[in-house]
Coordinates of C-alpha atoms and ligand atoms in Angstrom, one line a residue:
M1 CA 26.6 63.6 88.0
T2 CA 26.3 60.1 89.4
L3 CA 29.5 58.5 87.5
Q4 CA 33.3 59.9 87.5
L5 CA 36.0 58.9 85.5
E6 CA 39.3 59.1 87.0
I7 CA 42.0 58.8 84.7
T8 CA 45.5 57.5 86.0
A9 CA 47.5 57.0 82.9
R10 CA 48.0 57.9 79.4
D11 CA 50.0 57.3 76.3
G12 CA 49.1 59.3 73.4
A13 CA 45.3 59.9 73.1
A14 CA 44.9 56.7 75.2
R15 CA 43.7 56.7 78.5
A16 CA 43.5 54.4 81.4
G17 CA 41.6 55.0 84.7
T18 CA 38.5 54.3 86.9
V19 CA 35.1 54.9 86.3
T20 CA 33.0 54.9 89.8
T21 CA 29.4 54.9 90.1
P22 CA 27.2 54.5 93.1
R23 CA 27.2 50.6 92.3
G24 CA 31.3 50.7 92.8
S25 CA 33.9 51.0 90.1
Y26 CA 35.2 49.5 87.1
Q27 CA 38.8 49.7 85.3
V28 CA 38.7 51.4 81.8
P29 CA 39.4 50.5 79.1
T30 CA 37.0 47.9 79.3
F31 CA 35.0 45.7 77.0
M32 CA 31.4 45.0 77.9
P33 CA 29.6 41.6 77.0
V34 CA 26.3 41.8 75.6
G35 CA 23.7 40.0 77.5
T36 CA 20.8 40.3 74.9
R37 CA 17.6 38.7 76.6
G38 CA 19.1 39.1 80.5
A39 CA 21.7 36.8 80.0
V40 CA 25.2 36.2 77.7
R41 CA 23.9 33.7 75.6
T42 CA 25.1 30.3 76.9
L43 CA 26.4 31.9 80.0
A44 CA 25.1 32.7 83.7
S45 CA 25.8 35.7 85.9
S46 CA 28.0 33.4 88.1
D47 CA 30.0 32.5 84.8
L48 CA 30.5 36.3 84.1
E49 CA 32.0 36.9 87.9
E50 CA 34.3 34.2 87.1
L51 CA 35.4 35.8 84.0
G52 CA 36.1 39.0 85.5
V53 CA 33.6 40.9 83.6
Q54 CA 32.9 44.4 85.0
V55 CA 29.9 45.4 82.8
V56 CA 27.5 43.9 81.0
L57 CA 25.1 45.2 78.4
G58 CA 21.3 44.4 78.7
N59 CA 19.4 45.0 75.3
T60 CA 16.2 47.3 76.3
Y61 CA 14.5 46.3 73.0
H62 CA 14.1 42.5 74.0
L63 CA 13.8 43.2 77.6
M64 CA 10.7 45.6 77.3
L65 CA 9.0 42.9 74.7
R66 CA 9.7 40.2 76.8
P67 CA 9.5 39.7 79.8
G68 CA 8.2 43.5 79.9
A69 CA 9.9 46.3 82.2
D70 CA 7.1 46.0 84.6
T71 CA 7.8 42.5 85.4
V72 CA 12.0 43.0 85.5
E73 CA 10.9 46.2 87.9
R74 CA 8.7 44.2 90.3
L75 CA 11.6 41.6 90.4
G76 CA 14.3 43.8 91.4
G77 CA 15.4 45.3 88.4
I78 CA 17.7 43.8 86.2
H79 CA 20.3 43.2 88.8
G80 CA 18.0 41.2 90.9
F81 CA 16.0 39.4 88.0
A82 CA 19.2 38.3 86.7
A83 CA 21.1 38.1 90.1
W84 CA 24.2 40.0 88.9
D85 CA 25.8 42.5 91.2
G86 CA 28.4 43.9 88.5
H87 CA 27.4 47.1 86.4
V88 CA 24.9 47.1 83.4
L89 CA 24.6 49.3 80.8
T90 CA 21.4 49.3 78.8
D91 CA 21.1 50.2 75.3
S92 CA 18.0 52.5 74.4
G93 CA 16.9 49.8 72.1
G94 CA 17.2 52.1 69.0
F95 CA 19.7 50.1 67.3
Q96 CA 17.3 46.9 67.1
V97 CA 14.3 49.0 66.4
F98 CA 16.0 50.8 63.3
S99 CA 17.1 47.5 62.0
L100 CA 13.1 46.6 61.7
A101 CA 12.3 49.4 59.4
P102 CA 10.4 51.2 61.5
R103 CA 7.9 54.4 61.3
V104 CA 10.0 57.4 62.7
D105 CA 8.3 60.8 63.2
D106 CA 9.8 63.6 65.2
D107 CA 8.4 62.7 68.5
G108 CA 9.6 59.1 68.3
V109 CA 9.3 55.8 66.5
T110 CA 6.9 53.1 66.3
F111 CA 7.8 49.3 65.6
R112 CA 6.4 45.7 65.6
S113 CA 7.6 43.2 68.1
T114 CA 9.7 40.3 66.7
Y115 CA 7.9 38.0 69.3
D116 CA 4.1 38.4 68.2
G117 CA 4.0 41.3 65.7
S118 CA 2.2 43.7 68.4
S119 CA 2.8 47.3 67.9
H120 CA 5.0 49.5 70.1
R121 CA 6.3 53.0 70.6
L122 CA 9.8 54.6 71.7
T123 CA 9.9 58.2 72.4
P124 CA 13.1 59.6 74.1
E125 CA 11.1 60.0 77.4
T126 CA 9.7 56.2 77.2
A127 CA 12.8 55.0 76.4
V128 CA 14.3 56.6 79.8
R129 CA 11.7 55.5 81.6
V130 CA 12.0 51.9 80.5
Q131 CA 15.5 51.8 81.0
E132 CA 14.6 53.6 84.8
Q133 CA 12.4 50.4 85.3
L134 CA 15.3 47.9 83.9
G135 CA 17.5 49.6 86.5
A136 CA 21.0 49.6 84.6
D137 CA 23.7 51.6 86.0
I138 CA 24.1 53.0 83.0
Q139 CA 21.1 54.3 80.3
M140 CA 21.5 55.5 77.1
A141 CA 19.5 58.0 75.2
L142 CA 17.4 57.2 72.1
D143 CA 19.2 57.8 68.9
V144 CA 18.4 57.5 65.2
C145 CA 21.0 54.9 63.8
T146 CA 21.6 56.0 60.5
P147 CA 22.4 52.9 58.3
L148 CA 25.7 53.0 56.0
P149 CA 26.0 54.1 53.1
S150 CA 23.4 56.9 53.3
T151 CA 23.0 60.2 51.8
R152 CA 24.6 63.2 53.2
E153 CA 20.8 64.3 53.8
V154 CA 19.7 61.5 55.6
I155 CA 22.6 61.7 57.8
Q156 CA 21.8 65.5 58.6
R157 CA 18.4 64.6 59.1
D158 CA 19.0 61.9 61.6
L159 CA 21.5 63.9 63.2
T160 CA 19.1 66.7 63.9
R161 CA 16.7 64.4 65.1
T162 CA 19.3 62.6 67.5
V163 CA 20.3 65.8 69.4
A164 CA 16.8 66.9 69.6
W165 CA 16.0 63.5 71.1
A166 CA 19.0 63.6 73.4
E167 CA 18.0 67.0 74.8
R168 CA 14.2 65.4 75.5
A169 CA 15.9 62.3 77.2
R170 CA 18.5 64.3 79.3
A171 CA 15.2 66.4 80.7
A172 CA 13.2 63.3 81.3
H173 CA 16.2 61.5 82.9
R174 CA 15.3 61.7 86.8
R175 CA 16.9 58.4 88.6
P176 CA 19.8 59.8 90.7
D177 CA 21.5 56.5 91.0
Q178 CA 21.5 55.9 87.3
A179 CA 23.8 57.9 84.7
I180 CA 22.9 58.6 81.3
F181 CA 24.9 58.8 78.2
G182 CA 24.4 60.5 75.0
I183 CA 24.9 59.2 71.4
V184 CA 27.1 60.7 68.5
Q185 CA 26.0 60.0 65.2
G186 CA 27.0 61.3 61.9
G187 CA 27.7 58.6 59.5
T188 CA 31.2 59.0 58.0
E189 CA 30.8 62.3 56.9
L190 CA 33.7 63.7 59.2
D191 CA 32.0 67.4 59.6
L192 CA 28.5 65.9 60.8
R193 CA 30.5 63.8 63.3
A194 CA 32.0 66.6 64.6
E195 CA 28.8 68.7 64.6
S196 CA 27.0 65.7 66.4
A197 CA 29.6 65.3 69.1
R198 CA 29.7 68.8 69.5
R199 CA 25.9 69.6 70.0
T200 CA 25.6 66.0 72.1
A201 CA 28.5 67.6 74.4
A202 CA 26.8 70.9 74.8
I203 CA 23.8 69.2 76.4
G204 CA 26.2 67.4 79.1
F205 CA 26.0 63.8 79.6
E206 CA 27.8 61.6 82.1
G207 CA 29.4 60.0 79.0
Y208 CA 29.4 59.4 75.3
G209 CA 28.3 56.7 73.0
I210 CA 29.7 56.6 69.5
G211 CA 27.2 54.9 67.3
G212 CA 26.4 54.0 63.8
L213 CA 30.0 52.8 63.2
S214 CA 31.1 49.3 62.3
V215 CA 27.7 48.7 60.5
G216 CA 29.7 47.6 57.4
E217 CA 31.4 50.6 56.5
P218 CA 35.5 50.0 55.7
R219 CA 38.1 50.5 58.7
H220 CA 39.6 53.4 56.6
E221 CA 36.3 54.9 56.9
M222 CA 35.3 54.4 60.5
L223 CA 38.5 55.4 62.4
P224 CA 38.6 59.0 60.6
A225 CA 34.8 59.3 61.8
L226 CA 35.5 57.9 65.2
E227 CA 38.4 60.5 65.3
A228 CA 36.1 63.4 64.5
A229 CA 33.8 62.7 67.1
L230 CA 36.2 61.9 69.6
A231 CA 38.0 65.2 69.3
E232 CA 34.9 67.1 70.2
L233 CA 33.7 65.1 73.5
P234 CA 34.8 66.3 76.8
D235 CA 38.2 64.5 78.1
E236 CA 37.0 64.0 81.7
R237 CA 33.6 61.8 80.3
P238 CA 33.9 58.3 79.3
R239 CA 33.5 57.5 75.8
Y240 CA 32.0 54.3 74.2
L241 CA 32.2 53.0 70.9
M242 CA 29.2 51.0 70.4
G243 CA 29.1 47.6 68.6
V244 CA 32.6 47.4 68.3
G245 CA 34.8 44.4 69.3
D246 CA 37.3 42.7 67.1
P247 CA 40.8 43.1 67.8
V248 CA 42.3 45.7 65.7
A249 CA 39.3 48.1 66.5
L250 CA 39.9 47.8 70.3
V251 CA 43.0 48.6 70.1
E252 CA 42.8 51.4 67.5
G253 CA 39.7 52.7 69.5
V254 CA 41.9 52.8 72.6
A255 CA 44.7 54.5 70.8
R256 CA 42.1 57.2 69.7
G257 CA 40.8 57.7 73.4
V258 CA 37.7 55.3 73.7
D259 CA 37.4 54.1 76.9
Q260 CA 34.4 51.0 76.5
F261 CA 33.5 48.9 74.0
D262 CA 30.7 45.9 73.3
C263 CA 30.3 43.7 70.8
V264 CA 28.4 40.4 70.2
L265 CA 31.5 39.2 67.9
P266 CA 33.7 37.2 70.3
T267 CA 30.4 35.3 72.0
R268 CA 28.8 34.7 68.5
L269 CA 31.8 33.3 66.9
G270 CA 32.0 30.8 69.9
R271 CA 28.7 29.6 69.5
H272 CA 29.5 28.7 65.8
G273 CA 33.0 27.4 66.3
T274 CA 35.4 30.2 65.3
V275 CA 37.9 30.4 68.1
L276 CA 40.0 33.6 69.0
T277 CA 43.8 32.6 69.5
G278 CA 47.0 34.6 70.0
A279 CA 47.5 33.5 66.1
G280 CA 44.5 34.4 64.8
R281 CA 40.8 33.3 64.1
T282 CA 40.6 29.5 63.9
Q283 CA 38.0 27.2 63.1
L284 CA 37.3 24.4 65.3
R285 CA 35.8 22.4 62.9
R286 CA 38.8 21.5 60.8
Q287 CA 39.7 18.4 60.3
A288 CA 43.4 19.1 61.7
N289 CA 41.5 19.6 65.3
A290 CA 39.9 16.1 65.2
E291 CA 42.9 14.5 66.9
S292 CA 44.5 17.5 68.6
D293 CA 45.5 17.1 72.5
Q294 CA 46.2 20.7 72.5
P295 CA 44.2 23.9 74.1
L296 CA 42.4 26.1 71.9
D297 CA 45.1 28.7 72.6
P298 CA 48.3 27.7 74.6
T299 CA 48.8 31.2 75.8
C300 CA 45.4 31.6 77.0
G301 CA 44.5 31.5 80.9
C302 CA 41.1 30.6 80.8
A303 CA 39.4 27.6 82.5
V304 CA 38.5 25.9 79.1
C305 CA 42.3 25.9 77.8
A306 CA 43.3 24.7 81.2
R307 CA 41.0 21.4 81.0
W308 CA 39.7 20.3 77.7
S309 CA 41.7 19.5 74.3
R310 CA 40.6 20.9 70.7
A311 CA 39.8 17.2 69.8
Y312 CA 37.3 17.2 72.7
L313 CA 35.9 20.4 72.1
R314 CA 35.6 19.6 68.3
H315 CA 33.6 16.5 68.9
L316 CA 31.2 18.4 71.0
L317 CA 30.8 20.9 68.3
M318 CA 30.1 18.2 65.4
V319 CA 27.7 16.8 67.4
D320 CA 25.6 19.6 68.2
E321 CA 26.2 19.4 72.0
P322 CA 25.0 22.8 73.7
T323 CA 28.1 22.5 76.1
A324 CA 30.3 23.3 72.9
A325 CA 28.6 26.6 72.3
R326 CA 28.9 27.4 76.0
L327 CA 32.5 26.3 76.4
L328 CA 33.7 28.2 73.4
T329 CA 32.0 31.2 74.4
I330 CA 33.8 31.2 77.7
H331 CA 37.1 31.3 75.8
N332 CA 36.4 33.8 73.1
L333 CA 35.2 35.8 76.1
A334 CA 38.2 35.3 78.5
W335 CA 40.3 35.7 75.4
T336 CA 38.8 39.0 74.7
L337 CA 38.7 40.3 78.4
A338 CA 42.4 39.4 78.3
L339 CA 43.5 41.4 75.1
M340 CA 41.5 44.7 76.8
D341 CA 43.8 43.6 80.3
Q342 CA 46.5 43.8 78.0
I343 CA 45.9 47.1 76.0
R344 CA 45.4 48.6 79.4
A345 CA 48.3 47.5 80.9
A346 CA 50.4 49.2 77.7
V347 CA 48.6 52.1 78.1
I348 CA 49.8 52.2 82.0
A349 CA 53.6 51.2 80.7
G350 CA 53.4 53.5 77.5
S351 CA 53.8 50.7 75.5
L352 CA 50.9 51.2 73.4
E353 CA 52.5 51.3 70.1
Q354 CA 54.5 48.1 70.1
L355 CA 51.2 46.1 71.3
R356 CA 49.3 47.9 68.1
A357 CA 51.9 46.6 65.7
Q358 CA 51.8 43.2 67.2
I359 CA 48.0 42.9 66.8
A360 CA 48.0 44.4 63.5
A361 CA 50.6 41.7 62.4
V362 CA 48.3 39.1 63.2
W363 CA 45.0 40.5 63.0
D364 CA 45.4 42.9 59.7
P365 CA 48.3 42.0 57.7
P366 CA 48.8 43.1 54.2
R367 CA 46.1 42.0 51.9
V368 CA 48.5 39.6 50.1
E369 CA 48.2 37.5 53.2
D370 CA 44.4 37.7 53.6
S371 CA 43.7 34.5 51.3
R372 CA 46.1 32.6 53.6
R373 CA 44.2 33.8 56.9
V374 CA 42.1 30.9 58.4
V375 CA 38.5 32.5 59.1
Ligands
ZN401 ZN1 41.1 29.8 76.8

């Protein structure tokens, strides 16, 4: 195993610790920003360093099409190409591909490029090869991401195929400096989630992604499915809840034993002018911010909040100045990373229950409050 997790603190099912790889180490639980096409949109790798990002996620689907895995490999892999020394995790490409209504068979999946309509094919083996070329520290096995809602028959079929593909990916994996994670599917059927986790764990991966959640199902269905999967995964391996990044899901995921998260939410919201704050989400375009000399969030320690007012940032946003998207992305990422730091510190201090209650009070208030929440 090229990747090791050392758990140094526990609070209930929650864990905090250090993951070590040939590249170095990162602290968990951690939030991984998404660098879709080789960069977190509007940012550079130097910005990520300043923000203290430990792991960035790269999208195999986009990078294999543009500029192509061969090109990235020749230019030093994703680390050399993007001049980034931190950890990189690449997804398998499956999530994007399955959103394009591809042709799937037992051997793999055929899809069309969103760039030029050309036809491409991914199999468990080619997904491993492409990710070897991209050179991430952690790669993901190709899975079949089941859309929700789906019938039990469809979920079972995709689960069986995902397990078969995971076995093939594990067998095809050969780079000793690169870890590979398997992915648990199973929709919101609890027994199928457990079965998927059990069978994927039996193959023996260095970590486990829990995929196919937060795809539109309500939270009261997502969390039991997550628990069913986690109960079957080995304690000493990292667990990664894929595509989830809102404050309640982060703390509830950690409370159940998740170590890693990725999500486009903070960066996407930022580009559209929605700001994450200790008091909840706020839309910067609101007239109330037009002459506000206050920072985005008075409790935030980021470089944007230290320097610029809501009025100035709102002005940039209203005149479509690209700097607005960049600065709001920096704030939202810094805010989310600080939240993860707070969650991690609470696990270490044994005070996660209090933090869960605080986060729920702001981000998940009783239904009657919902209509007054500023979104
Ligand atoms: Zn800030």
